[in-house]
PDB file of C-alpha atoms in Angstrom:
ATOM      1  CA  MET A   1      31.286  17.686  -7.635  1.00  0.00           C
ATOM      2  CA  GLU A   2      30.871  14.164  -6.050  1.00  0.00           C
ATOM      3  CA  LYS A   3      33.277  13.452  -2.880  1.00  0.00           C
ATOM      4  CA  ASP A   4      32.149   9.815  -2.064  1.00  0.00           C
ATOM      5  CA  TYR A   5      34.910   7.952  -3.978  1.00  0.00           C
ATOM      6  CA  VAL A   6      37.486   5.895  -1.970  1.00  0.00           C
ATOM      7  CA  GLN A   7      40.899   7.759  -1.928  1.00  0.00           C
ATOM      8  CA  LEU A   8      44.047   5.523  -1.654  1.00  0.00           C
ATOM      9  CA  LEU A   9      47.483   6.389  -0.891  1.00  0.00           C
ATOM     10  CA  GLU A  10      49.816   5.463  -3.603  1.00  0.00           C
ATOM     11  CA  ASP A  11      51.856   3.241  -1.379  1.00  0.00           C
ATOM     12  CA  GLU A  12      48.966   1.664   0.546  1.00  0.00           C
ATOM     13  CA  LEU A  13      48.384  -1.952   0.340  1.00  0.00           C
ATOM     14  CA  LEU A  14      45.274  -2.743  -1.519  1.00  0.00           C
ATOM     15  CA  SER A  15      44.517  -5.836   0.345  1.00  0.00           C
ATOM     16  CA  LEU A  16      43.890  -3.608   3.512  1.00  0.00           C
ATOM     17  CA  ARG A  17      41.411  -1.452   1.797  1.00  0.00           C
ATOM     18  CA  MET A  18      39.395  -4.235   0.001  1.00  0.00           C
ATOM     19  CA  PRO A  19      36.460  -3.839   2.435  1.00  0.00           C
ATOM     20  CA  GLU A  20      36.040  -0.283   1.767  1.00  0.00           C
ATOM     21  CA  ILE A  21      36.421  -0.863  -1.938  1.00  0.00           C
ATOM     22  CA  LEU A  22      33.984  -3.691  -2.029  1.00  0.00           C
ATOM     23  CA  LYS A  23      31.336  -1.390  -0.460  1.00  0.00           C
ATOM     24  CA  SER A  24      31.834   1.513  -2.755  1.00  0.00           C
ATOM     25  CA  GLN A  25      29.150   2.034  -5.355  1.00  0.00           C
ATOM     26  CA  ARG A  26      31.917   3.905  -7.416  1.00  0.00           C
ATOM     27  CA  ASN A  27      34.066   2.025 -10.420  1.00  0.00           C
ATOM     28  CA  ILE A  28      37.292   4.060  -9.744  1.00  0.00           C
ATOM     29  CA  CYS A  29      39.193   5.375  -6.831  1.00  0.00           C
ATOM     30  CA  ALA A  30      41.458   8.407  -6.489  1.00  0.00           C
ATOM     31  CA  VAL A  31      45.346   7.950  -5.873  1.00  0.00           C
ATOM     32  CA  VAL A  32      46.879  10.449  -3.714  1.00  0.00           C
ATOM     33  CA  ASP A  33      50.284  11.028  -2.021  1.00  0.00           C
ATOM     34  CA  ALA A  34      50.642  11.674   1.677  1.00  0.00           C
ATOM     35  CA  ARG A  35      50.152  15.283   1.333  1.00  0.00           C
ATOM     36  CA  GLY A  36      46.838  14.701  -0.509  1.00  0.00           C
ATOM     37  CA  ASP A  37      48.284  15.499  -4.127  1.00  0.00           C
ATOM     38  CA  PHE A  38      46.400  13.741  -6.973  1.00  0.00           C
ATOM     39  CA  LYS A  39      48.329  11.112  -8.623  1.00  0.00           C
ATOM     40  CA  GLY A  40      45.788   9.401 -10.843  1.00  0.00           C
ATOM     41  CA  LEU A  41      43.006   7.000 -10.664  1.00  0.00           C
ATOM     42  CA  VAL A  42      42.774   3.281 -10.209  1.00  0.00           C
ATOM     43  CA  TYR A  43      39.842   1.115 -11.790  1.00  0.00           C
ATOM     44  CA  VAL A  44      38.068  -1.023  -9.527  1.00  0.00           C
ATOM     45  CA  GLU A  45      37.846  -3.835 -12.205  1.00  0.00           C
ATOM     46  CA  GLU A  46      41.770  -3.800 -12.412  1.00  0.00           C
ATOM     47  CA  ILE A  47      41.907  -4.170  -8.642  1.00  0.00           C
ATOM     48  CA  PHE A  48      39.684  -6.939  -8.511  1.00  0.00           C
ATOM     49  CA  SER A  49      41.645  -8.734 -11.573  1.00  0.00           C
ATOM     50  CA  GLU A  50      44.844  -8.139  -9.923  1.00  0.00           C
ATOM     51  CA  MET A  51      43.760  -9.677  -6.764  1.00  0.00           C
ATOM     52  CA  MET A  52      42.272 -12.629  -8.200  1.00  0.00           C
ATOM     53  CA  LYS A  53      45.403 -13.533 -10.404  1.00  0.00           C
ATOM     54  CA  ASN A  54      48.412 -12.022  -8.753  1.00  0.00           C
ATOM     55  CA  PRO A  55      50.378 -14.470  -6.414  1.00  0.00           C
ATOM     56  CA  ASP A  56      51.576 -11.225  -4.505  1.00  0.00           C
ATOM     57  CA  LYS A  57      48.264  -9.725  -4.076  1.00  0.00           C
ATOM     58  CA  GLU A  58      49.040  -8.902  -0.288  1.00  0.00           C
ATOM     59  CA  LEU A  59      51.831  -6.774  -1.603  1.00  0.00           C
ATOM     60  CA  LEU A  60      49.791  -5.048  -4.243  1.00  0.00           C
ATOM     61  CA  THR A  61      49.739  -1.062  -4.020  1.00  0.00           C
ATOM     62  CA  ALA A  62      47.787   1.585  -5.654  1.00  0.00           C
ATOM     63  CA  HIS A  63      50.928   2.543  -7.215  1.00  0.00           C
ATOM     64  CA  HIS A  64      51.034  -0.621  -9.401  1.00  0.00           C
ATOM     65  CA  LEU A  65      47.707   0.084 -10.880  1.00  0.00           C
ATOM     66  CA  VAL A  66      47.583   3.827 -11.066  1.00  0.00           C
ATOM     67  CA  HIS A  67      46.524   5.498 -14.471  1.00  0.00           C
ATOM     68  CA  THR A  68      47.231   9.289 -15.051  1.00  0.00           C
ATOM     69  CA  ALA A  69      44.109  11.203 -15.511  1.00  0.00           C
ATOM     70  CA  LEU A  70      44.017  12.508 -19.221  1.00  0.00           C
ATOM     71  CA  LYS A  71      42.764  15.875 -17.923  1.00  0.00           C
ATOM     72  CA  LEU A  72      42.161  17.430 -14.556  1.00  0.00           C
ATOM     73  CA  VAL A  73      39.563  20.066 -13.634  1.00  0.00           C
ATOM     74  CA  ASN A  74      40.446  22.733 -11.231  1.00  0.00           C
ATOM     75  CA  ILE A  75      37.886  23.571  -8.505  1.00  0.00           C
ATOM     76  CA  ASN A  76      37.526  27.012 -10.051  1.00  0.00           C
ATOM     77  CA  ASP A  77      36.842  26.048 -13.584  1.00  0.00           C
ATOM     78  CA  ASP A  78      33.619  27.316 -15.157  1.00  0.00           C
ATOM     79  CA  LEU A  79      31.164  24.635 -16.424  1.00  0.00           C
ATOM     80  CA  LYS A  80      31.826  25.308 -20.263  1.00  0.00           C
ATOM     81  CA  SER A  81      35.588  24.435 -19.568  1.00  0.00           C
ATOM     82  CA  VAL A  82      34.707  21.384 -17.709  1.00  0.00           C
ATOM     83  CA  LEU A  83      32.251  20.001 -20.343  1.00  0.00           C
ATOM     84  CA  GLY A  84      34.818  21.084 -23.149  1.00  0.00           C
ATOM     85  CA  LYS A  85      37.637  18.957 -21.290  1.00  0.00           C
ATOM     86  CA  MET A  86      35.015  15.922 -21.069  1.00  0.00           C
ATOM     87  CA  GLU A  87      34.154  16.373 -24.748  1.00  0.00           C
ATOM     88  CA  GLU A  88      37.826  16.617 -25.885  1.00  0.00           C
ATOM     89  CA  ASP A  89      38.788  13.150 -24.414  1.00  0.00           C
ATOM     90  CA  ARG A  90      35.491  11.696 -24.657  1.00  0.00           C
ATOM     91  CA  VAL A  91      35.052  10.873 -20.685  1.00  0.00           C
ATOM     92  CA  TRP A  92      32.248  11.179 -18.604  1.00  0.00           C
ATOM     93  CA  VAL A  93      34.175  11.482 -15.173  1.00  0.00           C
ATOM     94  CA  LEU A  94      37.083  13.786 -14.487  1.00  0.00           C
ATOM     95  CA  PRO A  95      39.051  14.433 -11.142  1.00  0.00           C
ATOM     96  CA  VAL A  96      38.774  17.813  -9.395  1.00  0.00           C
ATOM     97  CA  VAL A  97      41.888  19.369  -7.843  1.00  0.00           C
ATOM     98  CA  ASP A  98      42.616  22.630  -6.020  1.00  0.00           C
ATOM     99  CA  SER A  99      45.360  25.110  -6.910  1.00  0.00           C
ATOM    100  CA  ASP A 100      47.816  23.231  -4.984  1.00  0.00           C
ATOM    101  CA  ASN A 101      46.882  19.785  -6.793  1.00  0.00           C
ATOM    102  CA  ASN A 102      45.188  18.328  -3.616  1.00  0.00           C
ATOM    103  CA  PHE A 103      42.334  15.916  -4.642  1.00  0.00           C
ATOM    104  CA  LYS A 104      38.701  17.483  -3.914  1.00  0.00           C
ATOM    105  CA  GLY A 105      36.490  14.798  -5.751  1.00  0.00           C
ATOM    106  CA  PHE A 106      35.143  13.683  -9.314  1.00  0.00           C
ATOM    107  CA  VAL A 107      32.659  15.700 -11.480  1.00  0.00           C
ATOM    108  CA  SER A 108      30.666  13.531 -13.911  1.00  0.00           C
ATOM    109  CA  LYS A 109      28.455  14.454 -16.850  1.00  0.00           C
ATOM    110  CA  THR A 110      25.576  12.588 -15.221  1.00  0.00           C
ATOM    111  CA  SER A 111      25.704  14.880 -12.168  1.00  0.00           C
ATOM    112  CA  ILE A 112      25.971  18.051 -14.247  1.00  0.00           C
ATOM    113  CA  PHE A 113      22.927  16.687 -16.447  1.00  0.00           C
ATOM    114  CA  ASN A 114      21.041  15.916 -13.197  1.00  0.00           C
ATOM    115  CA  LYS A 115      21.399  19.188 -11.637  1.00  0.00           C
ATOM    116  CA  TYR A 116      20.640  21.013 -14.958  1.00  0.00           C
ATOM    117  CA  ARG A 117      17.402  18.986 -15.242  1.00  0.00           C
ATOM    118  CA  ALA A 118      16.388  19.806 -11.790  1.00  0.00           C
ATOM    119  CA  LEU A 119      16.967  23.562 -12.443  1.00  0.00           C
ATOM    120  CA  LEU A 120      14.785  23.392 -15.471  1.00  0.00           C
ATOM    121  CA  MET A 121      11.938  21.423 -13.589  1.00  0.00           C
ATOM    122  CA  ARG A 122      12.255  24.020 -10.739  1.00  0.00           C
ATOM    123  CA  GLN A 123      12.102  26.979 -13.466  1.00  0.00           C
ATOM    124  CA  ALA A 124       9.139  24.919 -15.281  1.00  0.00           C
ATOM    125  CA  ASP A 125       7.095  24.710 -11.957  1.00  0.00           C
ATOM    126  CA  TYR A 126       7.678  28.736 -11.318  1.00  0.00           C
ATOM    127  CA  MET A 127       6.397  29.342 -14.715  1.00  0.00           C
ATOM    128  CA  SER A 128       3.310  27.356 -14.258  1.00  0.00           C
TER     129      SER A 128
END
């Protein structure tokens, strides 16, 4: 699970968070409410687009751009279930929540495959 994504409050002014969004290496941000409940995600490209063309850009909030996630991963889901959800919806990244719907991070196929590859390499080194 990756936790280095920007989290935006749904009613937060995006203009106030632009420095952090610009520094982020990620193309999505999580949107949460004041309790930390996951509400959806916002694509950074859409934030940039709206900030460029919207005359009321200073009043733009995450709520205006939020997308509901197709699927959520529970922090206790097994790997087979997670990969199944990714395959069903043909996505590479899914949000991870706990049993109370609090956002915990994102899981990506890339990170899963990288960890699997590292495990295989360790096993190969051990066997030789």
